[in-house]
Structure formats: C-alpha cells, structure tokens
JSON list of C-alpha atoms in Angstrom, two decimals:
[
{"chain": "A", "resi": 1311, "resn": "UNK", "atom": "CA", "xyz": [10.36, -3.89, -6.90]},
{"chain": "A", "resi": 1312, "resn": "UNK", "atom": "CA", "xyz": [13.59, -5.64, -5.94]},
{"chain": "A", "resi": 1313, "resn": "UNK", "atom": "CA", "xyz": [13.57, -3.95, -2.54]},
{"chain": "A", "resi": 1314, "resn": "UNK", "atom": "CA", "xyz": [9.92, -4.98, -2.03]},
{"chain": "A", "resi": 1315, "resn": "UNK", "atom": "CA", "xyz": [10.79, -8.56, -3.00]},
{"chain": "A", "resi": 1316, "resn": "UNK", "atom": "CA", "xyz": [13.61, -8.60, -0.47]},
{"chain": "A", "resi": 1317, "resn": "UNK", "atom": "CA", "xyz": [11.67, -7.00, 2.38]},
{"chain": "A", "resi": 1318, "resn": "UNK", "atom": "CA", "xyz": [8.50, -9.07, 1.99]},
{"chain": "A", "resi": 1319, "resn": "UNK", "atom": "CA", "xyz": [10.13, -12.36, 1.00]},
{"chain": "A", "resi": 1320, "resn": "UNK", "atom": "CA", "xyz": [8.51, -12.34, -2.43]},
{"chain": "A", "resi": 1321, "resn": "UNK", "atom": "CA", "xyz": [9.24, -14.81, -5.21]},
{"chain": "A", "resi": 1322, "resn": "UNK", "atom": "CA", "xyz": [7.59, -15.57, -8.53]},
{"chain": "A", "resi": 1323, "resn": "UNK", "atom": "CA", "xyz": [4.78, -18.08, -8.07]},
{"chain": "A", "resi": 1324, "resn": "UNK", "atom": "CA", "xyz": [5.46, -21.53, -9.47]},
{"chain": "A", "resi": 1325, "resn": "UNK", "atom": "CA", "xyz": [2.94, -22.21, -12.24]},
{"chain": "A", "resi": 1326, "resn": "UNK", "atom": "CA", "xyz": [2.64, -25.87, -11.30]},
{"chain": "A", "resi": 1327, "resn": "UNK", "atom": "CA", "xyz": [1.98, -25.24, -7.61]},
{"chain": "A", "resi": 1328, "resn": "UNK", "atom": "CA", "xyz": [-0.32, -22.29, -8.16]},
{"chain": "A", "resi": 1329, "resn": "UNK", "atom": "CA", "xyz": [-2.06, -23.29, -11.40]},
{"chain": "A", "resi": 1330, "resn": "UNK", "atom": "CA", "xyz": [-5.51, -22.35, -10.05]},
{"chain": "A", "resi": 1331, "resn": "UNK", "atom": "CA", "xyz": [-4.21, -18.96, -8.98]},
{"chain": "A", "resi": 1332, "resn": "UNK", "atom": "CA", "xyz": [-2.73, -18.35, -12.43]},
{"chain": "A", "resi": 1333, "resn": "UNK", "atom": "CA", "xyz": [-6.09, -19.22, -14.02]},
{"chain": "A", "resi": 1334, "resn": "UNK", "atom": "CA", "xyz": [-7.77, -16.74, -11.68]},
{"chain": "A", "resi": 1335, "resn": "UNK", "atom": "CA", "xyz": [-5.26, -14.00, -12.50]},
{"chain": "A", "resi": 1336, "resn": "UNK", "atom": "CA", "xyz": [-5.56, -14.57, -16.25]},
{"chain": "A", "resi": 1337, "resn": "UNK", "atom": "CA", "xyz": [-9.35, -14.34, -16.03]},
{"chain": "A", "resi": 1338, "resn": "UNK", "atom": "CA", "xyz": [-9.25, -11.15, -13.99]},
{"chain": "A", "resi": 1339, "resn": "UNK", "atom": "CA", "xyz": [-6.74, -9.59, -16.39]},
{"chain": "A", "resi": 1340, "resn": "UNK", "atom": "CA", "xyz": [-9.01, -10.35, -19.34]},
{"chain": "A", "resi": 1341, "resn": "UNK", "atom": "CA", "xyz": [-12.05, -8.83, -17.59]},
{"chain": "A", "resi": 1342, "resn": "UNK", "atom": "CA", "xyz": [-9.99, -5.82, -16.51]},
{"chain": "A", "resi": 1343, "resn": "UNK", "atom": "CA", "xyz": [-8.60, -5.27, -20.00]},
{"chain": "A", "resi": 1344, "resn": "UNK", "atom": "CA", "xyz": [-4.91, -5.32, -19.11]},
{"chain": "A", "resi": 1345, "resn": "UNK", "atom": "CA", "xyz": [-2.04, -7.71, -19.60]},
{"chain": "A", "resi": 1346, "resn": "UNK", "atom": "CA", "xyz": [-1.68, -10.25, -16.80]},
{"chain": "A", "resi": 1347, "resn": "UNK", "atom": "CA", "xyz": [0.93, -9.04, -14.28]},
{"chain": "A", "resi": 1348, "resn": "UNK", "atom": "CA", "xyz": [3.64, -11.26, -12.86]},
{"chain": "A", "resi": 1349, "resn": "UNK", "atom": "CA", "xyz": [2.16, -13.38, -10.08]},
{"chain": "A", "resi": 1350, "resn": "UNK", "atom": "CA", "xyz": [4.27, -13.34, -6.93]},
{"chain": "A", "resi": 1351, "resn": "UNK", "atom": "CA", "xyz": [4.01, -15.10, -3.56]},
{"chain": "A", "resi": 1352, "resn": "UNK", "atom": "CA", "xyz": [5.27, -13.71, -0.24]},
{"chain": "A", "resi": 1353, "resn": "UNK", "atom": "CA", "xyz": [6.23, -16.01, 2.61]},
{"chain": "A", "resi": 1354, "resn": "UNK", "atom": "CA", "xyz": [4.72, -13.68, 5.25]},
{"chain": "A", "resi": 1355, "resn": "UNK", "atom": "CA", "xyz": [2.07, -15.37, 7.44]},
{"chain": "A", "resi": 1356, "resn": "UNK", "atom": "CA", "xyz": [-0.13, -12.27, 7.62]},
{"chain": "A", "resi": 1357, "resn": "UNK", "atom": "CA", "xyz": [-2.99, -12.34, 5.08]},
{"chain": "A", "resi": 1358, "resn": "UNK", "atom": "CA", "xyz": [-2.21, -9.66, 2.53]},
{"chain": "A", "resi": 1359, "resn": "UNK", "atom": "CA", "xyz": [-1.96, -8.81, -1.15]},
{"chain": "A", "resi": 1360, "resn": "UNK", "atom": "CA", "xyz": [-0.43, -5.85, -2.96]},
{"chain": "A", "resi": 1361, "resn": "UNK", "atom": "CA", "xyz": [0.30, -4.52, -6.43]},
{"chain": "A", "resi": 1362, "resn": "UNK", "atom": "CA", "xyz": [3.66, -2.99, -7.26]},
{"chain": "A", "resi": 1363, "resn": "UNK", "atom": "CA", "xyz": [6.22, -2.68, -10.04]},
{"chain": "A", "resi": 1364, "resn": "UNK", "atom": "CA", "xyz": [8.03, -0.16, -12.21]},
{"chain": "A", "resi": 1365, "resn": "UNK", "atom": "CA", "xyz": [8.31, 0.77, -15.90]},
{"chain": "A", "resi": 1366, "resn": "UNK", "atom": "CA", "xyz": [11.48, -1.35, -16.07]},
{"chain": "A", "resi": 1367, "resn": "UNK", "atom": "CA", "xyz": [10.22, -4.49, -14.32]},
{"chain": "A", "resi": 1368, "resn": "UNK", "atom": "CA", "xyz": [6.55, -4.36, -15.28]},
{"chain": "A", "resi": 1369, "resn": "UNK", "atom": "CA", "xyz": [3.52, -4.84, -13.05]},
{"chain": "A", "resi": 1370, "resn": "UNK", "atom": "CA", "xyz": [3.39, -7.43, -10.27]},
{"chain": "A", "resi": 1371, "resn": "UNK", "atom": "CA", "xyz": [0.71, -8.70, -7.92]},
{"chain": "A", "resi": 1372, "resn": "UNK", "atom": "CA", "xyz": [1.79, -10.51, -4.76]},
{"chain": "A", "resi": 1373, "resn": "UNK", "atom": "CA", "xyz": [-0.22, -12.60, -2.33]},
{"chain": "A", "resi": 1374, "resn": "UNK", "atom": "CA", "xyz": [1.04, -13.89, 1.01]},
{"chain": "A", "resi": 1375, "resn": "UNK", "atom": "CA", "xyz": [0.98, -17.44, 2.28]},
{"chain": "A", "resi": 1376, "resn": "UNK", "atom": "CA", "xyz": [-1.27, -16.19, 5.07]},
{"chain": "A", "resi": 1377, "resn": "UNK", "atom": "CA", "xyz": [-3.85, -14.96, 2.55]},
{"chain": "A", "resi": 1378, "resn": "UNK", "atom": "CA", "xyz": [-3.84, -18.28, 0.68]},
{"chain": "A", "resi": 1379, "resn": "UNK", "atom": "CA", "xyz": [-4.29, -20.24, 3.91]},
{"chain": "A", "resi": 1380, "resn": "UNK", "atom": "CA", "xyz": [-6.97, -18.12, 5.58]},
{"chain": "A", "resi": 1381, "resn": "UNK", "atom": "CA", "xyz": [-9.26, -17.05, 2.73]},
{"chain": "A", "resi": 1382, "resn": "UNK", "atom": "CA", "xyz": [-11.58, -18.98, 0.45]},
{"chain": "A", "resi": 1383, "resn": "UNK", "atom": "CA", "xyz": [-10.75, -19.01, -3.29]},
{"chain": "A", "resi": 1384, "resn": "UNK", "atom": "CA", "xyz": [-13.66, -16.69, -4.09]},
{"chain": "A", "resi": 1385, "resn": "UNK", "atom": "CA", "xyz": [-12.44, -14.21, -1.45]},
{"chain": "A", "resi": 1386, "resn": "UNK", "atom": "CA", "xyz": [-8.90, -14.38, -2.81]},
{"chain": "A", "resi": 1387, "resn": "UNK", "atom": "CA", "xyz": [-10.31, -13.57, -6.25]},
{"chain": "A", "resi": 1388, "resn": "UNK", "atom": "CA", "xyz": [-12.03, -10.47, -4.87]},
{"chain": "A", "resi": 1389, "resn": "UNK", "atom": "CA", "xyz": [-8.83, -9.30, -3.17]},
{"chain": "A", "resi": 1390, "resn": "UNK", "atom": "CA", "xyz": [-6.79, -9.80, -6.34]},
{"chain": "A", "resi": 1391, "resn": "UNK", "atom": "CA", "xyz": [-9.55, -7.98, -8.24]},
{"chain": "A", "resi": 1392, "resn": "UNK", "atom": "CA", "xyz": [-8.95, -5.04, -5.92]},
{"chain": "A", "resi": 1393, "resn": "UNK", "atom": "CA", "xyz": [-5.23, -5.11, -6.73]},
{"chain": "A", "resi": 1394, "resn": "UNK", "atom": "CA", "xyz": [-6.07, -5.23, -10.45]},
{"chain": "A", "resi": 1395, "resn": "UNK", "atom": "CA", "xyz": [-8.03, -2.04, -9.88]},
{"chain": "A", "resi": 1396, "resn": "UNK", "atom": "CA", "xyz": [-4.82, -0.38, -8.73]},
{"chain": "A", "resi": 1397, "resn": "UNK", "atom": "CA", "xyz": [-3.05, -1.57, -11.88]},
{"chain": "A", "resi": 1398, "resn": "UNK", "atom": "CA", "xyz": [-5.95, -0.54, -14.13]},
{"chain": "A", "resi": 1399, "resn": "UNK", "atom": "CA", "xyz": [-5.95, 2.97, -12.64]},
{"chain": "A", "resi": 1400, "resn": "UNK", "atom": "CA", "xyz": [-2.12, 3.18, -12.64]},
{"chain": "A", "resi": 1401, "resn": "UNK", "atom": "CA", "xyz": [-2.15, 3.87, -8.91]},
{"chain": "A", "resi": 1402, "resn": "UNK", "atom": "CA", "xyz": [1.42, 2.61, -8.45]},
{"chain": "A", "resi": 1403, "resn": "UNK", "atom": "CA", "xyz": [2.75, 5.33, -10.75]},
{"chain": "A", "resi": 1404, "resn": "UNK", "atom": "CA", "xyz": [0.29, 8.01, -9.63]},
{"chain": "A", "resi": 1405, "resn": "UNK", "atom": "CA", "xyz": [0.94, 7.59, -5.91]},
{"chain": "A", "resi": 1406, "resn": "UNK", "atom": "CA", "xyz": [4.69, 7.38, -6.44]},
{"chain": "A", "resi": 1407, "resn": "UNK", "atom": "CA", "xyz": [4.66, 10.73, -8.22]},
{"chain": "A", "resi": 1408, "resn": "UNK", "atom": "CA", "xyz": [2.25, 12.38, -5.77]},
{"chain": "A", "resi": 1409, "resn": "UNK", "atom": "CA", "xyz": [4.21, 11.12, -2.76]},
{"chain": "A", "resi": 1410, "resn": "UNK", "atom": "CA", "xyz": [7.39, 12.74, -4.07]},
{"chain": "A", "resi": 1411, "resn": "UNK", "atom": "CA", "xyz": [5.92, 16.26, -3.89]},
{"chain": "A", "resi": 1412, "resn": "UNK", "atom": "CA", "xyz": [5.55, 16.55, -0.08]},
{"chain": "A", "resi": 1413, "resn": "UNK", "atom": "CA", "xyz": [8.94, 14.88, 0.31]},
{"chain": "A", "resi": 1414, "resn": "UNK", "atom": "CA", "xyz": [10.59, 17.55, -1.84]},
{"chain": "A", "resi": 1415, "resn": "UNK", "atom": "CA", "xyz": [9.07, 20.38, 0.20]},
{"chain": "A", "resi": 1416, "resn": "UNK", "atom": "CA", "xyz": [10.07, 18.63, 3.44]},
{"chain": "A", "resi": 1417, "resn": "UNK", "atom": "CA", "xyz": [13.67, 18.40, 2.25]},
{"chain": "A", "resi": 1418, "resn": "UNK", "atom": "CA", "xyz": [13.57, 22.07, 1.20]},
{"chain": "A", "resi": 1419, "resn": "UNK", "atom": "CA", "xyz": [12.19, 23.07, 4.62]},
{"chain": "A", "resi": 1420, "resn": "UNK", "atom": "CA", "xyz": [14.92, 21.17, 6.48]},
{"chain": "A", "resi": 1421, "resn": "UNK", "atom": "CA", "xyz": [17.69, 22.48, 4.20]},
{"chain": "A", "resi": 1422, "resn": "UNK", "atom": "CA", "xyz": [16.67, 26.13, 4.49]},
{"chain": "A", "resi": 1423, "resn": "UNK", "atom": "CA", "xyz": [16.15, 25.76, 8.26]},
{"chain": "A", "resi": 1424, "resn": "UNK", "atom": "CA", "xyz": [19.67, 24.47, 8.80]},
{"chain": "A", "resi": 1425, "resn": "UNK", "atom": "CA", "xyz": [21.07, 27.07, 6.39]},
{"chain": "A", "resi": 1426, "resn": "UNK", "atom": "CA", "xyz": [19.44, 29.86, 8.39]},
{"chain": "A", "resi": 1427, "resn": "UNK", "atom": "CA", "xyz": [21.20, 28.65, 11.56]},
{"chain": "A", "resi": 1428, "resn": "UNK", "atom": "CA", "xyz": [24.62, 28.82, 9.91]},
{"chain": "A", "resi": 1429, "resn": "UNK", "atom": "CA", "xyz": [24.21, 31.98, 7.83]},
{"chain": "A", "resi": 1430, "resn": "UNK", "atom": "CA", "xyz": [27.00, 33.75, 9.73]},
{"chain": "A", "resi": 1431, "resn": "UNK", "atom": "CA", "xyz": [27.03, 37.20, 11.40]},
{"chain": "A", "resi": 1432, "resn": "UNK", "atom": "CA", "xyz": [26.30, 40.75, 10.28]},
{"chain": "A", "resi": 1433, "resn": "UNK", "atom": "CA", "xyz": [23.16, 42.47, 8.98]},
{"chain": "A", "resi": 1434, "resn": "UNK", "atom": "CA", "xyz": [23.29, 40.84, 5.58]},
{"chain": "A", "resi": 1435, "resn": "UNK", "atom": "CA", "xyz": [23.59, 37.44, 7.22]},
{"chain": "A", "resi": 1436, "resn": "UNK", "atom": "CA", "xyz": [20.68, 38.24, 9.55]},
{"chain": "A", "resi": 1437, "resn": "UNK", "atom": "CA", "xyz": [18.48, 39.27, 6.61]},
{"chain": "A", "resi": 1438, "resn": "UNK", "atom": "CA", "xyz": [19.54, 36.18, 4.68]},
{"chain": "A", "resi": 1439, "resn": "UNK", "atom": "CA", "xyz": [18.88, 34.02, 7.73]},
{"chain": "A", "resi": 1440, "resn": "UNK", "atom": "CA", "xyz": [15.44, 35.58, 8.19]},
{"chain": "A", "resi": 1441, "resn": "UNK", "atom": "CA", "xyz": [14.60, 34.96, 4.53]},
{"chain": "A", "resi": 1442, "resn": "UNK", "atom": "CA", "xyz": [15.71, 31.35, 4.78]},
{"chain": "A", "resi": 1443, "resn": "UNK", "atom": "CA", "xyz": [13.63, 30.89, 7.93]},
{"chain": "A", "resi": 1444, "resn": "UNK", "atom": "CA", "xyz": [10.56, 32.27, 6.11]},
{"chain": "A", "resi": 1445, "resn": "UNK", "atom": "CA", "xyz": [11.14, 29.90, 3.18]},
{"chain": "A", "resi": 1446, "resn": "UNK", "atom": "CA", "xyz": [11.55, 27.02, 5.61]},
{"chain": "A", "resi": 1447, "resn": "UNK", "atom": "CA", "xyz": [8.29, 27.85, 7.38]},
{"chain": "A", "resi": 1448, "resn": "UNK", "atom": "CA", "xyz": [6.33, 28.20, 4.13]},
{"chain": "A", "resi": 1449, "resn": "UNK", "atom": "CA", "xyz": [7.84, 24.97, 2.77]},
{"chain": "A", "resi": 1450, "resn": "UNK", "atom": "CA", "xyz": [6.83, 23.09, 5.91]},
{"chain": "A", "resi": 1451, "resn": "UNK", "atom": "CA", "xyz": [3.26, 24.40, 5.59]},
{"chain": "A", "resi": 1452, "resn": "UNK", "atom": "CA", "xyz": [3.13, 23.30, 1.96]},
{"chain": "A", "resi": 1453, "resn": "UNK", "atom": "CA", "xyz": [4.51, 19.93, 3.03]},
{"chain": "A", "resi": 1454, "resn": "UNK", "atom": "CA", "xyz": [1.69, 19.39, 5.53]},
{"chain": "A", "resi": 1455, "resn": "UNK", "atom": "CA", "xyz": [-0.97, 20.44, 3.01]},
{"chain": "A", "resi": 1456, "resn": "UNK", "atom": "CA", "xyz": [0.43, 18.14, 0.33]},
{"chain": "A", "resi": 1457, "resn": "UNK", "atom": "CA", "xyz": [0.76, 15.31, 2.85]},
{"chain": "A", "resi": 1458, "resn": "UNK", "atom": "CA", "xyz": [-2.93, 15.58, 3.74]},
{"chain": "A", "resi": 1459, "resn": "UNK", "atom": "CA", "xyz": [-3.78, 15.69, 0.04]},
{"chain": "A", "resi": 1460, "resn": "UNK", "atom": "CA", "xyz": [-1.67, 12.58, -0.59]},
{"chain": "A", "resi": 1461, "resn": "UNK", "atom": "CA", "xyz": [-3.34, 10.66, 2.25]},
{"chain": "A", "resi": 1462, "resn": "UNK", "atom": "CA", "xyz": [-6.78, 11.67, 1.01]},
{"chain": "A", "resi": 1463, "resn": "UNK", "atom": "CA", "xyz": [-5.95, 10.69, -2.56]},
{"chain": "A", "resi": 1464, "resn": "UNK", "atom": "CA", "xyz": [-4.59, 7.34, -1.40]},
{"chain": "A", "resi": 1465, "resn": "UNK", "atom": "CA", "xyz": [-7.86, 6.59, 0.40]},
{"chain": "A", "resi": 1466, "resn": "UNK", "atom": "CA", "xyz": [-9.86, 7.63, -2.67]},
{"chain": "A", "resi": 1467, "resn": "UNK", "atom": "CA", "xyz": [-7.82, 5.30, -4.90]},
{"chain": "A", "resi": 1468, "resn": "UNK", "atom": "CA", "xyz": [-8.56, 2.46, -2.48]},
{"chain": "A", "resi": 1469, "resn": "UNK", "atom": "CA", "xyz": [-12.28, 3.07, -2.92]},
{"chain": "A", "resi": 1470, "resn": "UNK", "atom": "CA", "xyz": [-11.87, 3.02, -6.70]},
{"chain": "A", "resi": 1471, "resn": "UNK", "atom": "CA", "xyz": [-9.99, -0.28, -6.44]},
{"chain": "A", "resi": 1472, "resn": "UNK", "atom": "CA", "xyz": [-12.80, -1.70, -4.30]},
{"chain": "A", "resi": 1473, "resn": "UNK", "atom": "CA", "xyz": [-15.32, -0.63, -6.92]},
{"chain": "A", "resi": 1474, "resn": "UNK", "atom": "CA", "xyz": [-13.26, -2.25, -9.65]},
{"chain": "A", "resi": 1475, "resn": "UNK", "atom": "CA", "xyz": [-13.26, -5.57, -7.80]},
{"chain": "A", "resi": 1476, "resn": "UNK", "atom": "CA", "xyz": [-17.04, -5.40, -7.52]},
{"chain": "A", "resi": 1477, "resn": "UNK", "atom": "CA", "xyz": [-17.36, -4.88, -11.28]},
{"chain": "A", "resi": 1478, "resn": "UNK", "atom": "CA", "xyz": [-15.04, -7.71, -12.42]},
{"chain": "A", "resi": 1479, "resn": "UNK", "atom": "CA", "xyz": [-15.86, -10.36, -9.77]},
{"chain": "A", "resi": 1480, "resn": "UNK", "atom": "CA", "xyz": [-19.30, -11.92, -9.55]},
{"chain": "A", "resi": 1481, "resn": "UNK", "atom": "CA", "xyz": [-20.83, -10.99, -6.19]},
{"chain": "A", "resi": 1482, "resn": "UNK", "atom": "CA", "xyz": [-17.66, -9.02, -5.63]},
{"chain": "A", "resi": 1483, "resn": "UNK", "atom": "CA", "xyz": [-19.19, -6.82, -2.93]},
{"chain": "A", "resi": 1484, "resn": "UNK", "atom": "CA", "xyz": [-19.97, -9.77, -0.67]},
{"chain": "A", "resi": 1485, "resn": "UNK", "atom": "CA", "xyz": [-16.72, -11.62, -1.38]},
{"chain": "A", "resi": 1486, "resn": "UNK", "atom": "CA", "xyz": [-14.53, -8.55, -0.86]},
{"chain": "A", "resi": 1487, "resn": "UNK", "atom": "CA", "xyz": [-16.33, -7.58, 2.36]},
{"chain": "A", "resi": 1488, "resn": "UNK", "atom": "CA", "xyz": [-15.83, -11.06, 3.78]},
{"chain": "A", "resi": 1489, "resn": "UNK", "atom": "CA", "xyz": [-12.21, -11.08, 2.64]},
{"chain": "A", "resi": 1490, "resn": "UNK", "atom": "CA", "xyz": [-11.41, -7.75, 4.29]},
{"chain": "A", "resi": 1491, "resn": "UNK", "atom": "CA", "xyz": [-13.04, -8.87, 7.54]},
{"chain": "A", "resi": 1492, "resn": "UNK", "atom": "CA", "xyz": [-11.00, -12.09, 7.55]},
{"chain": "A", "resi": 1493, "resn": "UNK", "atom": "CA", "xyz": [-7.83, -10.16, 6.74]},
{"chain": "A", "resi": 1494, "resn": "UNK", "atom": "CA", "xyz": [-8.35, -7.88, 9.75]},
{"chain": "A", "resi": 1495, "resn": "UNK", "atom": "CA", "xyz": [-9.00, -10.79, 12.09]},
{"chain": "A", "resi": 1496, "resn": "UNK", "atom": "CA", "xyz": [-6.18, -12.87, 10.60]},
{"chain": "A", "resi": 1497, "resn": "UNK", "atom": "CA", "xyz": [-3.73, -9.99, 11.00]},
{"chain": "A", "resi": 1498, "resn": "UNK", "atom": "CA", "xyz": [-4.70, -9.58, 14.66]},
{"chain": "A", "resi": 1499, "resn": "UNK", "atom": "CA", "xyz": [-4.32, -13.30, 15.37]},
{"chain": "A", "resi": 1500, "resn": "UNK", "atom": "CA", "xyz": [-0.95, -13.47, 13.65]},
{"chain": "A", "resi": 1501, "resn": "UNK", "atom": "CA", "xyz": [0.28, -10.43, 15.54]},
{"chain": "A", "resi": 1502, "resn": "UNK", "atom": "CA", "xyz": [-0.75, -12.04, 18.83]},
{"chain": "A", "resi": 1503, "resn": "UNK", "atom": "CA", "xyz": [1.04, -15.27, 17.99]},
{"chain": "A", "resi": 1504, "resn": "UNK", "atom": "CA", "xyz": [4.22, -13.56, 16.80]},
{"chain": "A", "resi": 1505, "resn": "UNK", "atom": "CA", "xyz": [4.29, -10.96, 19.54]},
{"chain": "A", "resi": 1506, "resn": "UNK", "atom": "CA", "xyz": [3.21, -7.36, 19.36]},
{"chain": "A", "resi": 1507, "resn": "UNK", "atom": "CA", "xyz": [4.96, -5.29, 16.71]},
{"chain": "A", "resi": 1508, "resn": "UNK", "atom": "CA", "xyz": [6.70, -8.13, 14.87]},
{"chain": "A", "resi": 1509, "resn": "UNK", "atom": "CA", "xyz": [5.29, -7.00, 11.51]},
{"chain": "A", "resi": 1510, "resn": "UNK", "atom": "CA", "xyz": [4.83, -3.26, 12.07]},
{"chain": "A", "resi": 1511, "resn": "UNK", "atom": "CA", "xyz": [7.82, -2.44, 9.89]},
{"chain": "A", "resi": 1512, "resn": "UNK", "atom": "CA", "xyz": [6.10, -4.03, 6.88]},
{"chain": "A", "resi": 1513, "resn": "UNK", "atom": "CA", "xyz": [2.79, -2.21, 7.13]},
{"chain": "A", "resi": 1514, "resn": "UNK", "atom": "CA", "xyz": [3.36, 0.17, 4.21]},
{"chain": "A", "resi": 1515, "resn": "UNK", "atom": "CA", "xyz": [1.91, -2.41, 1.82]},
{"chain": "A", "resi": 1516, "resn": "UNK", "atom": "CA", "xyz": [-0.47, -4.12, 4.25]},
{"chain": "A", "resi": 1517, "resn": "UNK", "atom": "CA", "xyz": [-4.23, -4.05, 3.76]},
{"chain": "A", "resi": 1518, "resn": "UNK", "atom": "CA", "xyz": [-4.81, -4.12, 7.53]},
{"chain": "A", "resi": 1519, "resn": "UNK", "atom": "CA", "xyz": [-2.52, -1.99, 9.69]},
{"chain": "A", "resi": 1520, "resn": "UNK", "atom": "CA", "xyz": [-0.83, -4.36, 12.20]},
{"chain": "A", "resi": 1521, "resn": "UNK", "atom": "CA", "xyz": [-0.71, -1.59, 14.80]},
{"chain": "A", "resi": 1522, "resn": "UNK", "atom": "CA", "xyz": [-4.53, -1.28, 14.66]},
{"chain": "A", "resi": 1523, "resn": "UNK", "atom": "CA", "xyz": [-5.25, -4.95, 14.11]},
{"chain": "A", "resi": 1524, "resn": "UNK", "atom": "CA", "xyz": [-6.97, -5.42, 17.48]},
{"chain": "A", "resi": 1525, "resn": "UNK", "atom": "CA", "xyz": [-9.42, -2.55, 16.96]},
{"chain": "A", "resi": 1526, "resn": "UNK", "atom": "CA", "xyz": [-10.08, -3.56, 13.35]},
{"chain": "A", "resi": 1527, "resn": "UNK", "atom": "CA", "xyz": [-10.73, -7.18, 14.32]},
{"chain": "A", "resi": 1528, "resn": "UNK", "atom": "CA", "xyz": [-13.17, -6.14, 17.04]},
{"chain": "A", "resi": 1529, "resn": "UNK", "atom": "CA", "xyz": [-15.11, -3.91, 14.66]},
{"chain": "A", "resi": 1530, "resn": "UNK", "atom": "CA", "xyz": [-15.61, -6.63, 12.03]},
{"chain": "A", "resi": 1531, "resn": "UNK", "atom": "CA", "xyz": [-15.81, -9.81, 14.11]},
{"chain": "A", "resi": 1532, "resn": "UNK", "atom": "CA", "xyz": [-19.62, -9.63, 14.32]},
{"chain": "A", "resi": 1533, "resn": "UNK", "atom": "CA", "xyz": [-19.79, -9.47, 10.53]},
{"chain": "A", "resi": 1534, "resn": "UNK", "atom": "CA", "xyz": [-18.50, -13.05, 10.19]},
{"chain": "A", "resi": 1535, "resn": "UNK", "atom": "CA", "xyz": [-20.78, -14.63, 12.80]}
]
C-alpha cells in the first residue's frame, strides 16, 4: 500500500473537504456488509478508482481528482460500489496469491535454463544440463497456462464487482455504464493533453488502459450522445 500511495500520489481524504464522499462510502459499506475502508484521494488527473491494502494496513479505496471532476456523484457512487465488490470478495488477497504462482514458475524456468548453460562438461554434466533444460521448458509451459488462468480469473472478478455495484446502488447498471463510458473518454482526453504514454506506467490499477484509450473512447462515445 505504501508503494501504491507513492506511485499514484495517494493521500487520506480530508473529512471536511470530502464529507459527501465519506457519507457515500459509509452508506455503501453498510449495504455491502463490511467495515468502511480508508478513503484515499489520488492527485492523478485521469478518472480512476481502485481498491487495495494489506492485512497490516487494512483495506483502502482511492479515487482520483480526475474521477471527482469528470463524473456525476451518482456515477462516482457506482464506481466506488464496484471497488467495494472487490473488497467484499477479497479480490485484493485472492489476486495477489494467484499472481504469485505464475511468477514462481517463471523464476524456476529462468533459473534452470541458466543452470543448464553452465552445468560444465562431461556426460554427467550433459545429462544434468538436459534434465535442467526439460524442467525449464515444462516450467515455462506451466507459467503460460497459469498466466492465462490468472488473466481470465481477473476478468471474472471484475464482472463480479460490476454485479455487486448493481446490487448495492440504486439503478447501478445505468450509473456504472455511464461512469465507465466517461472514464474511457476522460482517459483518452487526458492522454491527448498530457502527450501519448505519459500515464502508461500507472495502468496496472487503471480502469481504462491508457494505451487503448483511443479505441475504448471511440467504442463508447455513441453511448453518451
């Protein structure tokens, strides 16, 4: 969480300045059936929101200045409801654990590959090198399979979070749809103003991928007419 705070310019939201937002968060927490997370604000101009945290720091939900400026309050509520879905389903912990598995097999594949190159000479070394190469190949295959599984699971958890927002926010389907369309268009406009890939390095926690912002904006622009 501290690394996320540093990278995304996140600070705890002032209760006086964001009193309406705190009221919204408290209401969503009650309807979700969880304790209200720490409310954070990021200084990034791109419209975005994300849930994060750890067992030591607790759960946090962050919204960006761009989101607060470009979306209506009811749309912000739907977006935060989506993030509460992630907290309700413990997606932060689940995806952290699942993401570690392909990483471990990738490290194993690289380690055994390099070891096979430097296994020395002689028949024993050749057999050992061949065995290490086989392990490396199998580990890389497992890595790709687990990576595809992780990406598929991540997308599935996003759908569950969308569904949660619809259940805890009145007219959540309409509000969330409008919010996501505005986020795509707002991301594209901000990228154009700031120049190309200015925010690409932050996209891990972005709702709309900055590198695909143009295509996403074009596909949803007619929805807001």
